[in-house]
């Protein structure tokens, strides 16, 4: 099959010096097959089954498929990779709403991935023409390709409608020592090292037939250095600051969008499971997202029920519910004081509203447009949640607890704001009931564990239906409640202070990689053009 974007995708450019890097190592049909296989393999690097080593193989296969391609063939190869990857990875989105939202999300993210991979192909086309020395060329390619990969992740993670930064390559390293690197340079920095290492190994292999041993020495040593970073870097040190006894309750109630339930069935399930903690000493009780199926600031019955709960455990409750303010609705976490009586006003409690309501899940962007396309699906979503703007923090006595509600855990700025506000521990409240029996809750749990490592903080990840865990700052698990059963967690949770390098350096490194990668391609293109003209 011939690439129609150029007369011959494998033909050398007579106006430039011949170089093996300019010709595709595989024909287009095989590149498409490699891209599809790479997308499938990369899916397997995420939970489940979380075979992390496949991420290296998948990246290598994709890079080989992109080398030497023209723009339109690169878009095809990249889109095939992205569509296969996302359609498989987020298949859980079709559990209740059917194939239309699932396929739409997968195709959209896949095509955006294809667009974001075009600069990678340009790097493979232009850098060899601009850089003559093989060793320098290999390093320039590896660094630029790694930066462009992260730039693509940032692009897909922020657009459209706030983006979907769920599938970052660094997250596949959660179960490895490589995850420690995230505490120094953030998840994006870790991802850059992974991709740059693979790209450098690919260049070393491609140079073997013609390069003398000495020119290969610098790339080989550089690849070994990157490997050492991935396997031997310790955690960034943070400062122990005592402990906090936290109880968390997984009620396993009928909390799904389409679950059949009686009024107040969700809070009844939470209350029933919480009885196991009565008489226990604790500083904070935590319920999951949607653990209260109504607005306790407007319902005297719900407020009374919560008052009885906090009196029963003699601790404040960090709960969550859909709350209204005027004509607006919010996904709201709140700290219910243990001495509360009556129905409080919002000013009497600490609250935090979810920053990133889920498009087509918690609100419908451009409702009129999508309603004209799929009115039956859009009609199911009548309540529109408004993004919150308050700090993702609550104070429990002298302690500061950082928050992220459900998918907010994937957004870096929410986590970083928690650390900058003094969070000594994080609580992630989530409702996975709409994805029972899928890998969604384990994928989200892996992100929570990576956040613990990245921030140097303990994490309490509590779900309505599981899997719930208390996680140490090194990402290891203290205790677990498995999915689809009620249960409680009660632990002395370690508190820590101090910002890690991943939190402080991470956002600056992301911008450096984003713009540095693009600038590298532009400079290489201009240099290659000058050499052609000369």
XYZ file of C-alpha atoms in Angstrom:
534
model
C 0.000 0.000 0.000
C 1.413 3.362 -0.955
C 1.119 6.522 1.138
C -0.938 8.937 -1.008
C 0.411 12.024 0.748
C 3.624 11.843 -1.298
C 4.606 10.354 -4.614
C 6.699 7.763 -2.802
C 6.932 7.620 0.988
C 10.247 5.809 0.758
C 11.851 7.914 -1.940
C 14.958 9.884 -0.897
C 14.913 13.642 -1.112
C 17.423 14.645 -3.798
C 17.745 18.161 -2.428
C 19.105 16.920 0.906
C 21.933 14.612 1.853
C 20.834 10.998 1.792
C 20.348 9.607 5.310
C 18.852 6.393 6.550
C 16.753 8.364 9.080
C 14.703 9.936 6.319
C 13.382 6.670 4.875
C 10.641 4.695 6.644
C 12.035 1.457 8.080
C 8.685 -0.258 7.365
C 6.048 0.208 4.637
C 2.880 2.066 5.473
C 0.662 -1.008 5.746
C 3.018 -2.537 8.293
C 3.300 0.796 10.128
C -0.479 0.807 10.573
C -0.378 -2.745 11.923
C 2.459 -1.839 14.306
C 0.528 1.221 15.502
C -2.595 -0.826 16.204
C -0.560 -3.429 18.087
C 1.207 -0.678 20.034
C -2.151 0.758 21.093
C -3.308 -2.641 22.320
C -0.075 -3.364 24.173
C -0.042 0.028 25.875
C -3.570 -0.621 27.130
C -2.277 -3.759 28.843
C 0.345 -1.673 30.653
C -2.493 -0.008 32.594
C -4.689 -1.785 35.154
C -5.757 -4.413 34.411
C -3.477 -6.343 33.920
C -0.873 -3.578 34.503
C 2.030 -5.274 32.707
C 4.174 -2.156 32.957
C 6.998 -3.445 30.727
C 4.676 -3.394 27.731
C 4.736 0.406 27.791
C 8.374 0.345 26.612
C 7.555 -2.136 23.857
C 4.496 -0.151 22.750
C 6.388 3.139 22.527
C 9.194 1.498 20.544
C 6.738 -0.042 18.066
C 4.951 3.255 17.589
C 8.169 5.205 17.030
C 9.317 2.708 14.394
C 5.932 3.100 12.701
C 6.261 6.913 12.676
C 9.854 7.194 11.449
C 10.080 8.519 7.896
C 6.363 9.107 7.445
C 4.917 12.129 5.666
C 2.336 14.288 7.410
C -0.845 12.529 6.298
C 0.545 9.042 6.759
C 1.782 10.088 10.214
C -1.736 11.259 11.039
C -3.094 7.899 9.915
C -0.550 5.893 11.897
C -0.916 8.064 15.007
C -4.714 8.010 14.853
C -4.836 4.224 14.498
C -2.605 3.932 17.559
C -4.667 6.449 19.524
C -8.071 5.030 18.600
C -7.121 1.445 19.442
C -5.490 2.580 22.684
C -8.316 4.775 23.954
C -11.198 2.608 22.763
C -9.736 -0.333 24.694
C -8.555 1.643 27.731
C -11.840 3.452 28.419
C -14.219 0.694 27.347
C -15.779 1.099 30.789
C -17.443 4.322 29.601
C -19.903 2.216 27.603
C -21.026 0.083 30.558
C -24.324 1.873 31.076
C -24.648 4.464 28.319
C -23.847 2.074 25.483
C -21.378 2.254 22.600
C -22.016 5.779 21.337
C -20.313 7.742 24.168
C -17.581 5.097 24.447
C -16.699 5.059 20.760
C -17.069 8.847 20.472
C -14.605 9.417 23.312
C -12.172 6.823 21.999
C -12.213 8.156 18.440
C -11.944 11.787 19.532
C -9.006 11.124 21.851
C -7.439 8.879 19.219
C -7.596 11.460 16.443
C -6.250 14.161 18.775
C -3.423 11.751 19.596
C -2.747 11.351 15.880
C -2.544 15.123 15.466
C -0.247 15.357 18.468
C 2.119 12.747 17.036
C 2.723 14.566 13.740
C 5.557 16.665 15.281
C 7.274 13.391 16.261
C 7.396 12.394 12.610
C 8.703 15.847 11.685
C 11.462 15.437 14.270
C 12.534 12.170 12.653
C 12.495 13.868 9.253
C 14.301 17.109 10.068
C 16.734 16.450 12.920
C 18.877 13.973 10.903
C 19.152 16.574 8.134
C 20.098 19.318 10.595
C 22.512 17.324 12.794
C 25.339 15.451 11.113
C 27.121 13.703 13.985
C 25.400 10.374 14.793
C 25.852 10.622 18.560
C 24.466 14.162 18.774
C 21.688 13.241 16.373
C 20.618 10.317 18.567
C 20.551 12.449 21.706
C 18.710 15.273 19.930
C 16.107 12.866 18.585
C 15.562 11.122 21.914
C 15.206 14.369 23.847
C 12.923 15.976 21.271
C 10.726 12.911 20.837
C 10.355 12.540 24.609
C 9.424 16.205 24.943
C 6.933 16.009 22.068
C 5.297 12.949 23.615
C 4.692 14.876 26.827
C 3.490 17.870 24.834
C 0.939 15.595 23.174
C -0.207 14.341 26.590
C -0.641 17.924 27.793
C -2.587 18.774 24.636
C -4.969 15.828 25.005
C -5.126 16.425 28.760
C -6.391 19.991 28.495
C -8.587 20.126 25.358
C -11.451 19.952 24.573
C -13.744 20.669 27.531
C -10.902 20.625 30.025
C -9.220 17.561 28.518
C -8.831 14.020 29.757
C -5.349 13.430 31.278
C -6.182 9.835 32.192
C -3.756 7.894 29.976
C -0.311 9.368 30.670
C 2.616 7.061 30.022
C 4.132 7.827 33.425
C 1.108 6.282 35.152
C 2.062 2.840 33.838
C 5.070 2.962 36.175
C 3.028 3.058 39.409
C 4.046 -0.468 40.460
C 7.768 0.044 39.787
C 10.725 1.836 41.350
C 10.548 4.203 38.385
C 7.530 5.811 40.070
C 9.929 7.325 42.611
C 11.186 9.623 39.857
C 7.753 11.306 39.825
C 8.479 12.653 43.311
C 11.400 14.586 41.785
C 10.053 15.681 38.389
C 6.330 14.909 38.402
C 4.348 12.422 36.320
C 5.180 14.269 33.101
C 8.890 14.280 33.918
C 8.751 10.545 34.562
C 6.950 10.047 31.261
C 9.603 12.060 29.445
C 12.377 9.841 30.794
C 10.472 6.679 29.772
C 9.920 7.842 26.194
C 13.386 9.395 25.800
C 14.965 6.142 26.993
C 12.979 4.111 24.448
C 13.730 6.598 21.659
C 17.440 6.484 22.464
C 17.496 2.678 22.423
C 15.720 2.734 19.060
C 18.418 5.058 17.681
C 21.215 2.887 19.053
C 19.721 -0.173 17.370
C 19.210 1.685 14.091
C 22.817 2.927 14.140
C 24.370 -0.484 14.767
C 24.896 -1.530 11.117
C 26.925 1.500 10.159
C 28.182 3.316 13.253
C 31.621 2.663 14.694
C 31.757 1.711 18.388
C 33.033 5.096 19.464
C 30.173 7.186 18.001
C 27.739 4.855 19.782
C 29.430 5.362 23.158
C 27.701 8.629 24.118
C 24.158 7.429 23.276
C 24.819 4.144 25.076
C 26.061 5.877 28.217
C 23.114 8.282 28.057
C 20.651 5.398 27.797
C 22.295 3.759 30.826
C 21.941 7.028 32.754
C 18.234 7.199 31.919
C 17.836 3.579 32.967
C 19.498 4.332 36.293
C 17.047 7.196 36.797
C 14.200 4.767 36.221
C 15.390 2.020 38.566
C 17.530 3.572 41.280
C 16.243 7.042 42.230
C 14.968 7.192 45.832
C 11.836 9.018 46.903
C 12.095 12.775 47.344
C 12.310 13.336 51.113
C 9.392 14.944 52.937
C 9.089 15.609 56.661
C 7.061 13.354 58.991
C 4.499 15.385 60.949
C 2.781 12.890 63.198
C -0.346 10.929 62.389
C -4.104 11.239 62.133
C -6.519 8.435 62.915
C -8.898 8.239 59.953
C -11.864 5.946 59.418
C -13.243 5.517 55.911
C -16.479 3.769 54.961
C -17.357 1.973 51.724
C -21.108 1.451 51.978
C -21.570 -0.440 48.681
C -24.985 1.147 48.233
C -26.915 1.540 44.960
C -25.027 4.701 43.978
C -24.968 4.220 40.189
C -26.806 6.559 37.830
C -29.173 3.811 36.714
C -29.292 1.791 39.945
C -32.780 1.048 41.219
C -33.103 2.286 44.770
C -35.444 3.521 47.418
C -35.135 7.115 48.670
C -32.032 7.567 50.859
C -30.788 4.059 50.083
C -27.220 5.313 49.578
C -26.920 7.129 52.895
C -28.626 4.189 54.622
C -25.897 1.892 53.233
C -23.207 4.294 54.481
C -24.789 4.554 57.929
C -25.121 0.778 58.171
C -21.449 0.218 57.317
C -20.351 3.028 59.656
C -21.809 1.225 62.686
C -18.694 -0.963 62.688
C -16.686 2.118 63.693
C -18.817 3.099 66.674
C -16.766 3.186 69.837
C -13.506 3.508 67.895
C -11.210 6.437 68.531
C -10.701 8.549 65.401
C -9.961 12.093 64.303
C -11.920 12.020 61.038
C -14.610 9.899 59.420
C -14.644 9.830 55.608
C -17.472 8.881 53.268
C -17.161 8.610 49.470
C -18.418 10.848 46.692
C -22.204 10.744 46.571
C -22.397 9.061 49.975
C -25.296 11.375 50.852
C -28.079 11.120 48.263
C -29.523 14.574 48.788
C -28.576 18.072 49.917
C -28.062 18.023 53.715
C -28.094 21.831 53.782
C -31.678 21.797 52.494
C -33.031 18.608 54.105
C -33.695 18.503 57.824
C -33.969 14.685 57.669
C -30.533 14.283 56.068
C -28.994 16.811 58.443
C -30.439 14.927 61.411
C -29.048 11.650 60.087
C -25.567 13.164 59.717
C -25.770 14.665 63.204
C -26.433 11.193 64.598
C -23.515 9.738 62.613
C -20.934 12.222 63.922
C -22.219 11.861 67.481
C -22.008 8.097 67.161
C -18.325 8.119 66.206
C -17.400 11.318 68.067
C -15.561 12.679 65.028
C -16.276 15.099 62.192
C -17.468 13.624 58.899
C -15.995 14.439 55.502
C -18.989 13.718 53.281
C -20.097 14.502 49.765
C -23.387 15.298 48.085
C -24.964 17.189 45.226
C -25.815 20.611 46.626
C -27.681 23.582 45.228
C -27.012 27.278 45.426
C -29.636 29.328 43.660
C -30.079 27.780 40.229
C -26.645 26.140 40.256
C -25.672 22.656 41.392
C -22.301 21.546 42.718
C -20.604 18.250 43.476
C -19.672 19.226 47.030
C -17.480 17.745 49.728
C -18.163 19.106 53.212
C -16.797 18.734 56.715
C -19.705 18.057 59.077
C -18.639 19.047 62.630
C -19.063 16.456 65.340
C -21.004 18.862 67.557
C -23.462 19.943 64.859
C -27.125 20.301 65.767
C -30.055 21.099 63.521
C -29.663 21.933 59.833
C -26.535 24.049 59.293
C -25.998 26.771 56.763
C -23.129 26.416 54.336
C -21.221 29.084 56.228
C -21.118 26.786 59.255
C -19.227 24.073 57.406
C -16.094 23.845 55.296
C -16.859 22.879 51.713
C -15.100 22.195 48.436
C -16.862 21.825 45.077
C -15.479 19.631 42.309
C -13.267 21.626 39.932
C -13.757 19.552 36.788
C -17.300 18.193 36.409
C -17.215 15.400 33.828
C -18.407 16.438 30.347
C -21.416 14.360 29.300
C -21.477 12.822 32.758
C -22.079 15.743 35.121
C -22.876 18.418 32.556
C -23.410 18.719 28.811
C -21.246 21.250 26.962
C -22.857 22.754 23.865
C -26.097 21.030 24.853
C -28.164 22.235 21.881
C -25.614 20.841 19.395
C -25.320 17.396 20.977
C -29.019 17.195 21.726
C -29.668 17.448 17.996
C -27.386 14.438 17.416
C -28.255 12.061 20.284
C -31.325 13.493 22.047
C -32.094 10.305 23.990
C -28.670 10.239 25.649
C -28.468 13.969 26.278
C -31.972 13.916 27.730
C -30.781 11.628 30.517
C -28.545 14.386 31.899
C -30.872 17.046 33.250
C -28.776 18.296 36.164
C -25.836 20.516 35.188
C -22.988 20.740 37.700
C -21.047 23.993 37.947
C -17.253 23.924 38.441
C -16.165 24.967 41.922
C -13.565 27.627 42.657
C -12.852 27.078 46.362
C -9.644 25.572 47.665
C -9.421 21.740 47.683
C -8.750 21.704 51.421
C -10.418 21.313 54.800
C -9.001 21.898 58.251
C -9.552 19.194 60.855
C -8.392 20.699 64.128
C -4.793 21.729 63.514
C -4.428 19.443 60.494
C -4.927 20.268 56.821
C -6.470 17.666 54.515
C -6.155 17.967 50.741
C -9.099 16.895 48.585
C -9.825 15.667 45.074
C -13.298 14.511 44.100
C -13.360 11.500 41.770
C -11.823 12.381 38.365
C -10.322 15.582 39.803
C -7.466 13.296 40.901
C -6.143 13.317 37.314
C -5.725 17.102 37.182
C -2.312 18.258 38.362
C -3.379 21.736 39.415
C -5.908 20.405 41.963
C -3.238 18.281 43.647
C -0.621 21.046 43.553
C -3.049 23.556 45.041
C -3.662 21.155 47.895
C 0.067 20.948 48.627
C 0.532 24.719 48.363
C -2.347 25.110 50.824
C -0.546 22.964 53.385
C -2.123 19.533 52.885
C -0.497 16.936 55.152
C -2.632 14.067 53.824
C -4.975 13.629 50.856
C -8.504 12.225 50.769
C -9.844 11.220 47.363
C -13.607 10.616 47.409
C -15.026 8.766 44.427
C -18.106 6.942 43.163
C -17.274 4.047 40.833
C -20.760 2.534 40.905
C -21.419 3.287 37.231
C -18.373 1.173 36.317
C -18.902 -1.958 38.397
C -17.118 -4.976 36.996
C -14.672 -2.943 34.888
C -11.057 -1.856 35.236
C -12.029 1.799 35.838
C -11.744 1.704 39.624
C -8.315 0.012 39.460
C -7.063 2.526 36.885
C -8.201 5.355 39.153
C -6.682 3.658 42.185
C -3.309 3.457 40.391
C -3.515 7.206 39.767
C -4.208 7.747 43.482
C -1.143 5.682 44.369
C 0.991 7.682 41.937
C -0.283 10.893 43.556
C 0.888 9.609 46.937
C 4.375 9.041 45.516
C 4.458 12.309 43.591
C 3.422 14.437 46.581
C 5.030 12.459 49.410
C 1.666 12.251 51.167
C -0.521 9.467 52.480
C -3.771 9.045 50.550
C -7.169 7.821 51.684
C -8.953 6.702 48.508
C -12.566 5.925 49.386
C -15.217 4.702 46.944
C -18.912 3.945 47.245
C -18.382 0.455 45.835
C -14.588 -0.057 45.784
C -11.803 -0.617 45.517
C -10.930 1.590 48.546
C -7.467 1.869 50.092
C -5.313 3.765 52.527
C -1.969 4.368 50.820
C 1.423 5.290 52.280
C 3.547 8.155 50.866
C 5.671 5.590 49.011
C 2.608 4.267 47.153
C 2.332 1.019 49.085
C -0.993 -0.104 50.520
C -1.822 -0.002 54.229
C -5.302 -1.522 54.059
C -7.955 -2.320 51.457
C -11.664 -2.888 51.068
C -12.275 -4.901 47.914
C -14.878 -3.972 45.333
C -18.568 -4.796 45.619
C -18.749 -5.259 49.347
C -19.325 -2.973 52.327
C -16.411 -2.382 54.640
C -14.393 0.093 56.649
C -10.810 1.263 56.895
C -9.364 2.556 60.169
C -5.708 3.468 60.455
C -3.260 5.871 62.020
C -2.410 7.667 58.796
C 1.040 9.195 58.535
C 1.131 12.957 57.985
C 3.909 14.767 56.151
C 4.920 18.306 55.272
C 7.165 19.833 52.651
C 6.728 20.057 48.891
C 8.418 17.470 46.686
C 10.387 18.332 43.585
C 7.577 16.795 41.551
C 5.136 19.356 42.893
C 7.466 22.358 42.698
C 9.390 21.602 39.506
C 6.680 19.639 37.710
C 4.641 22.497 36.193
C 7.746 24.341 34.962
C 9.183 21.166 33.496
C 5.929 20.504 31.659
C 6.065 23.903 29.993
C 9.745 23.434 29.173
C 9.024 20.088 27.521
C 5.956 21.358 25.667
C 7.560 24.437 24.134
C 11.085 23.037 24.021
C 9.974 20.053 21.960
C 8.080 22.225 19.486
C 10.945 24.711 19.293
C 13.389 21.872 18.664
C 11.345 20.682 15.687
C 11.025 24.199 14.274
C 14.751 24.907 14.629
C 15.625 21.560 13.039
C 13.234 22.267 10.181
C 14.745 25.689 9.514
C 18.267 24.288 9.707
C 17.410 21.435 7.356
C 15.898 23.929 4.930
C 19.030 26.076 4.976
C 21.165 23.021 4.253
C 18.949 22.163 1.335
C 19.196 25.644 -0.122
C 22.932 25.708 0.464
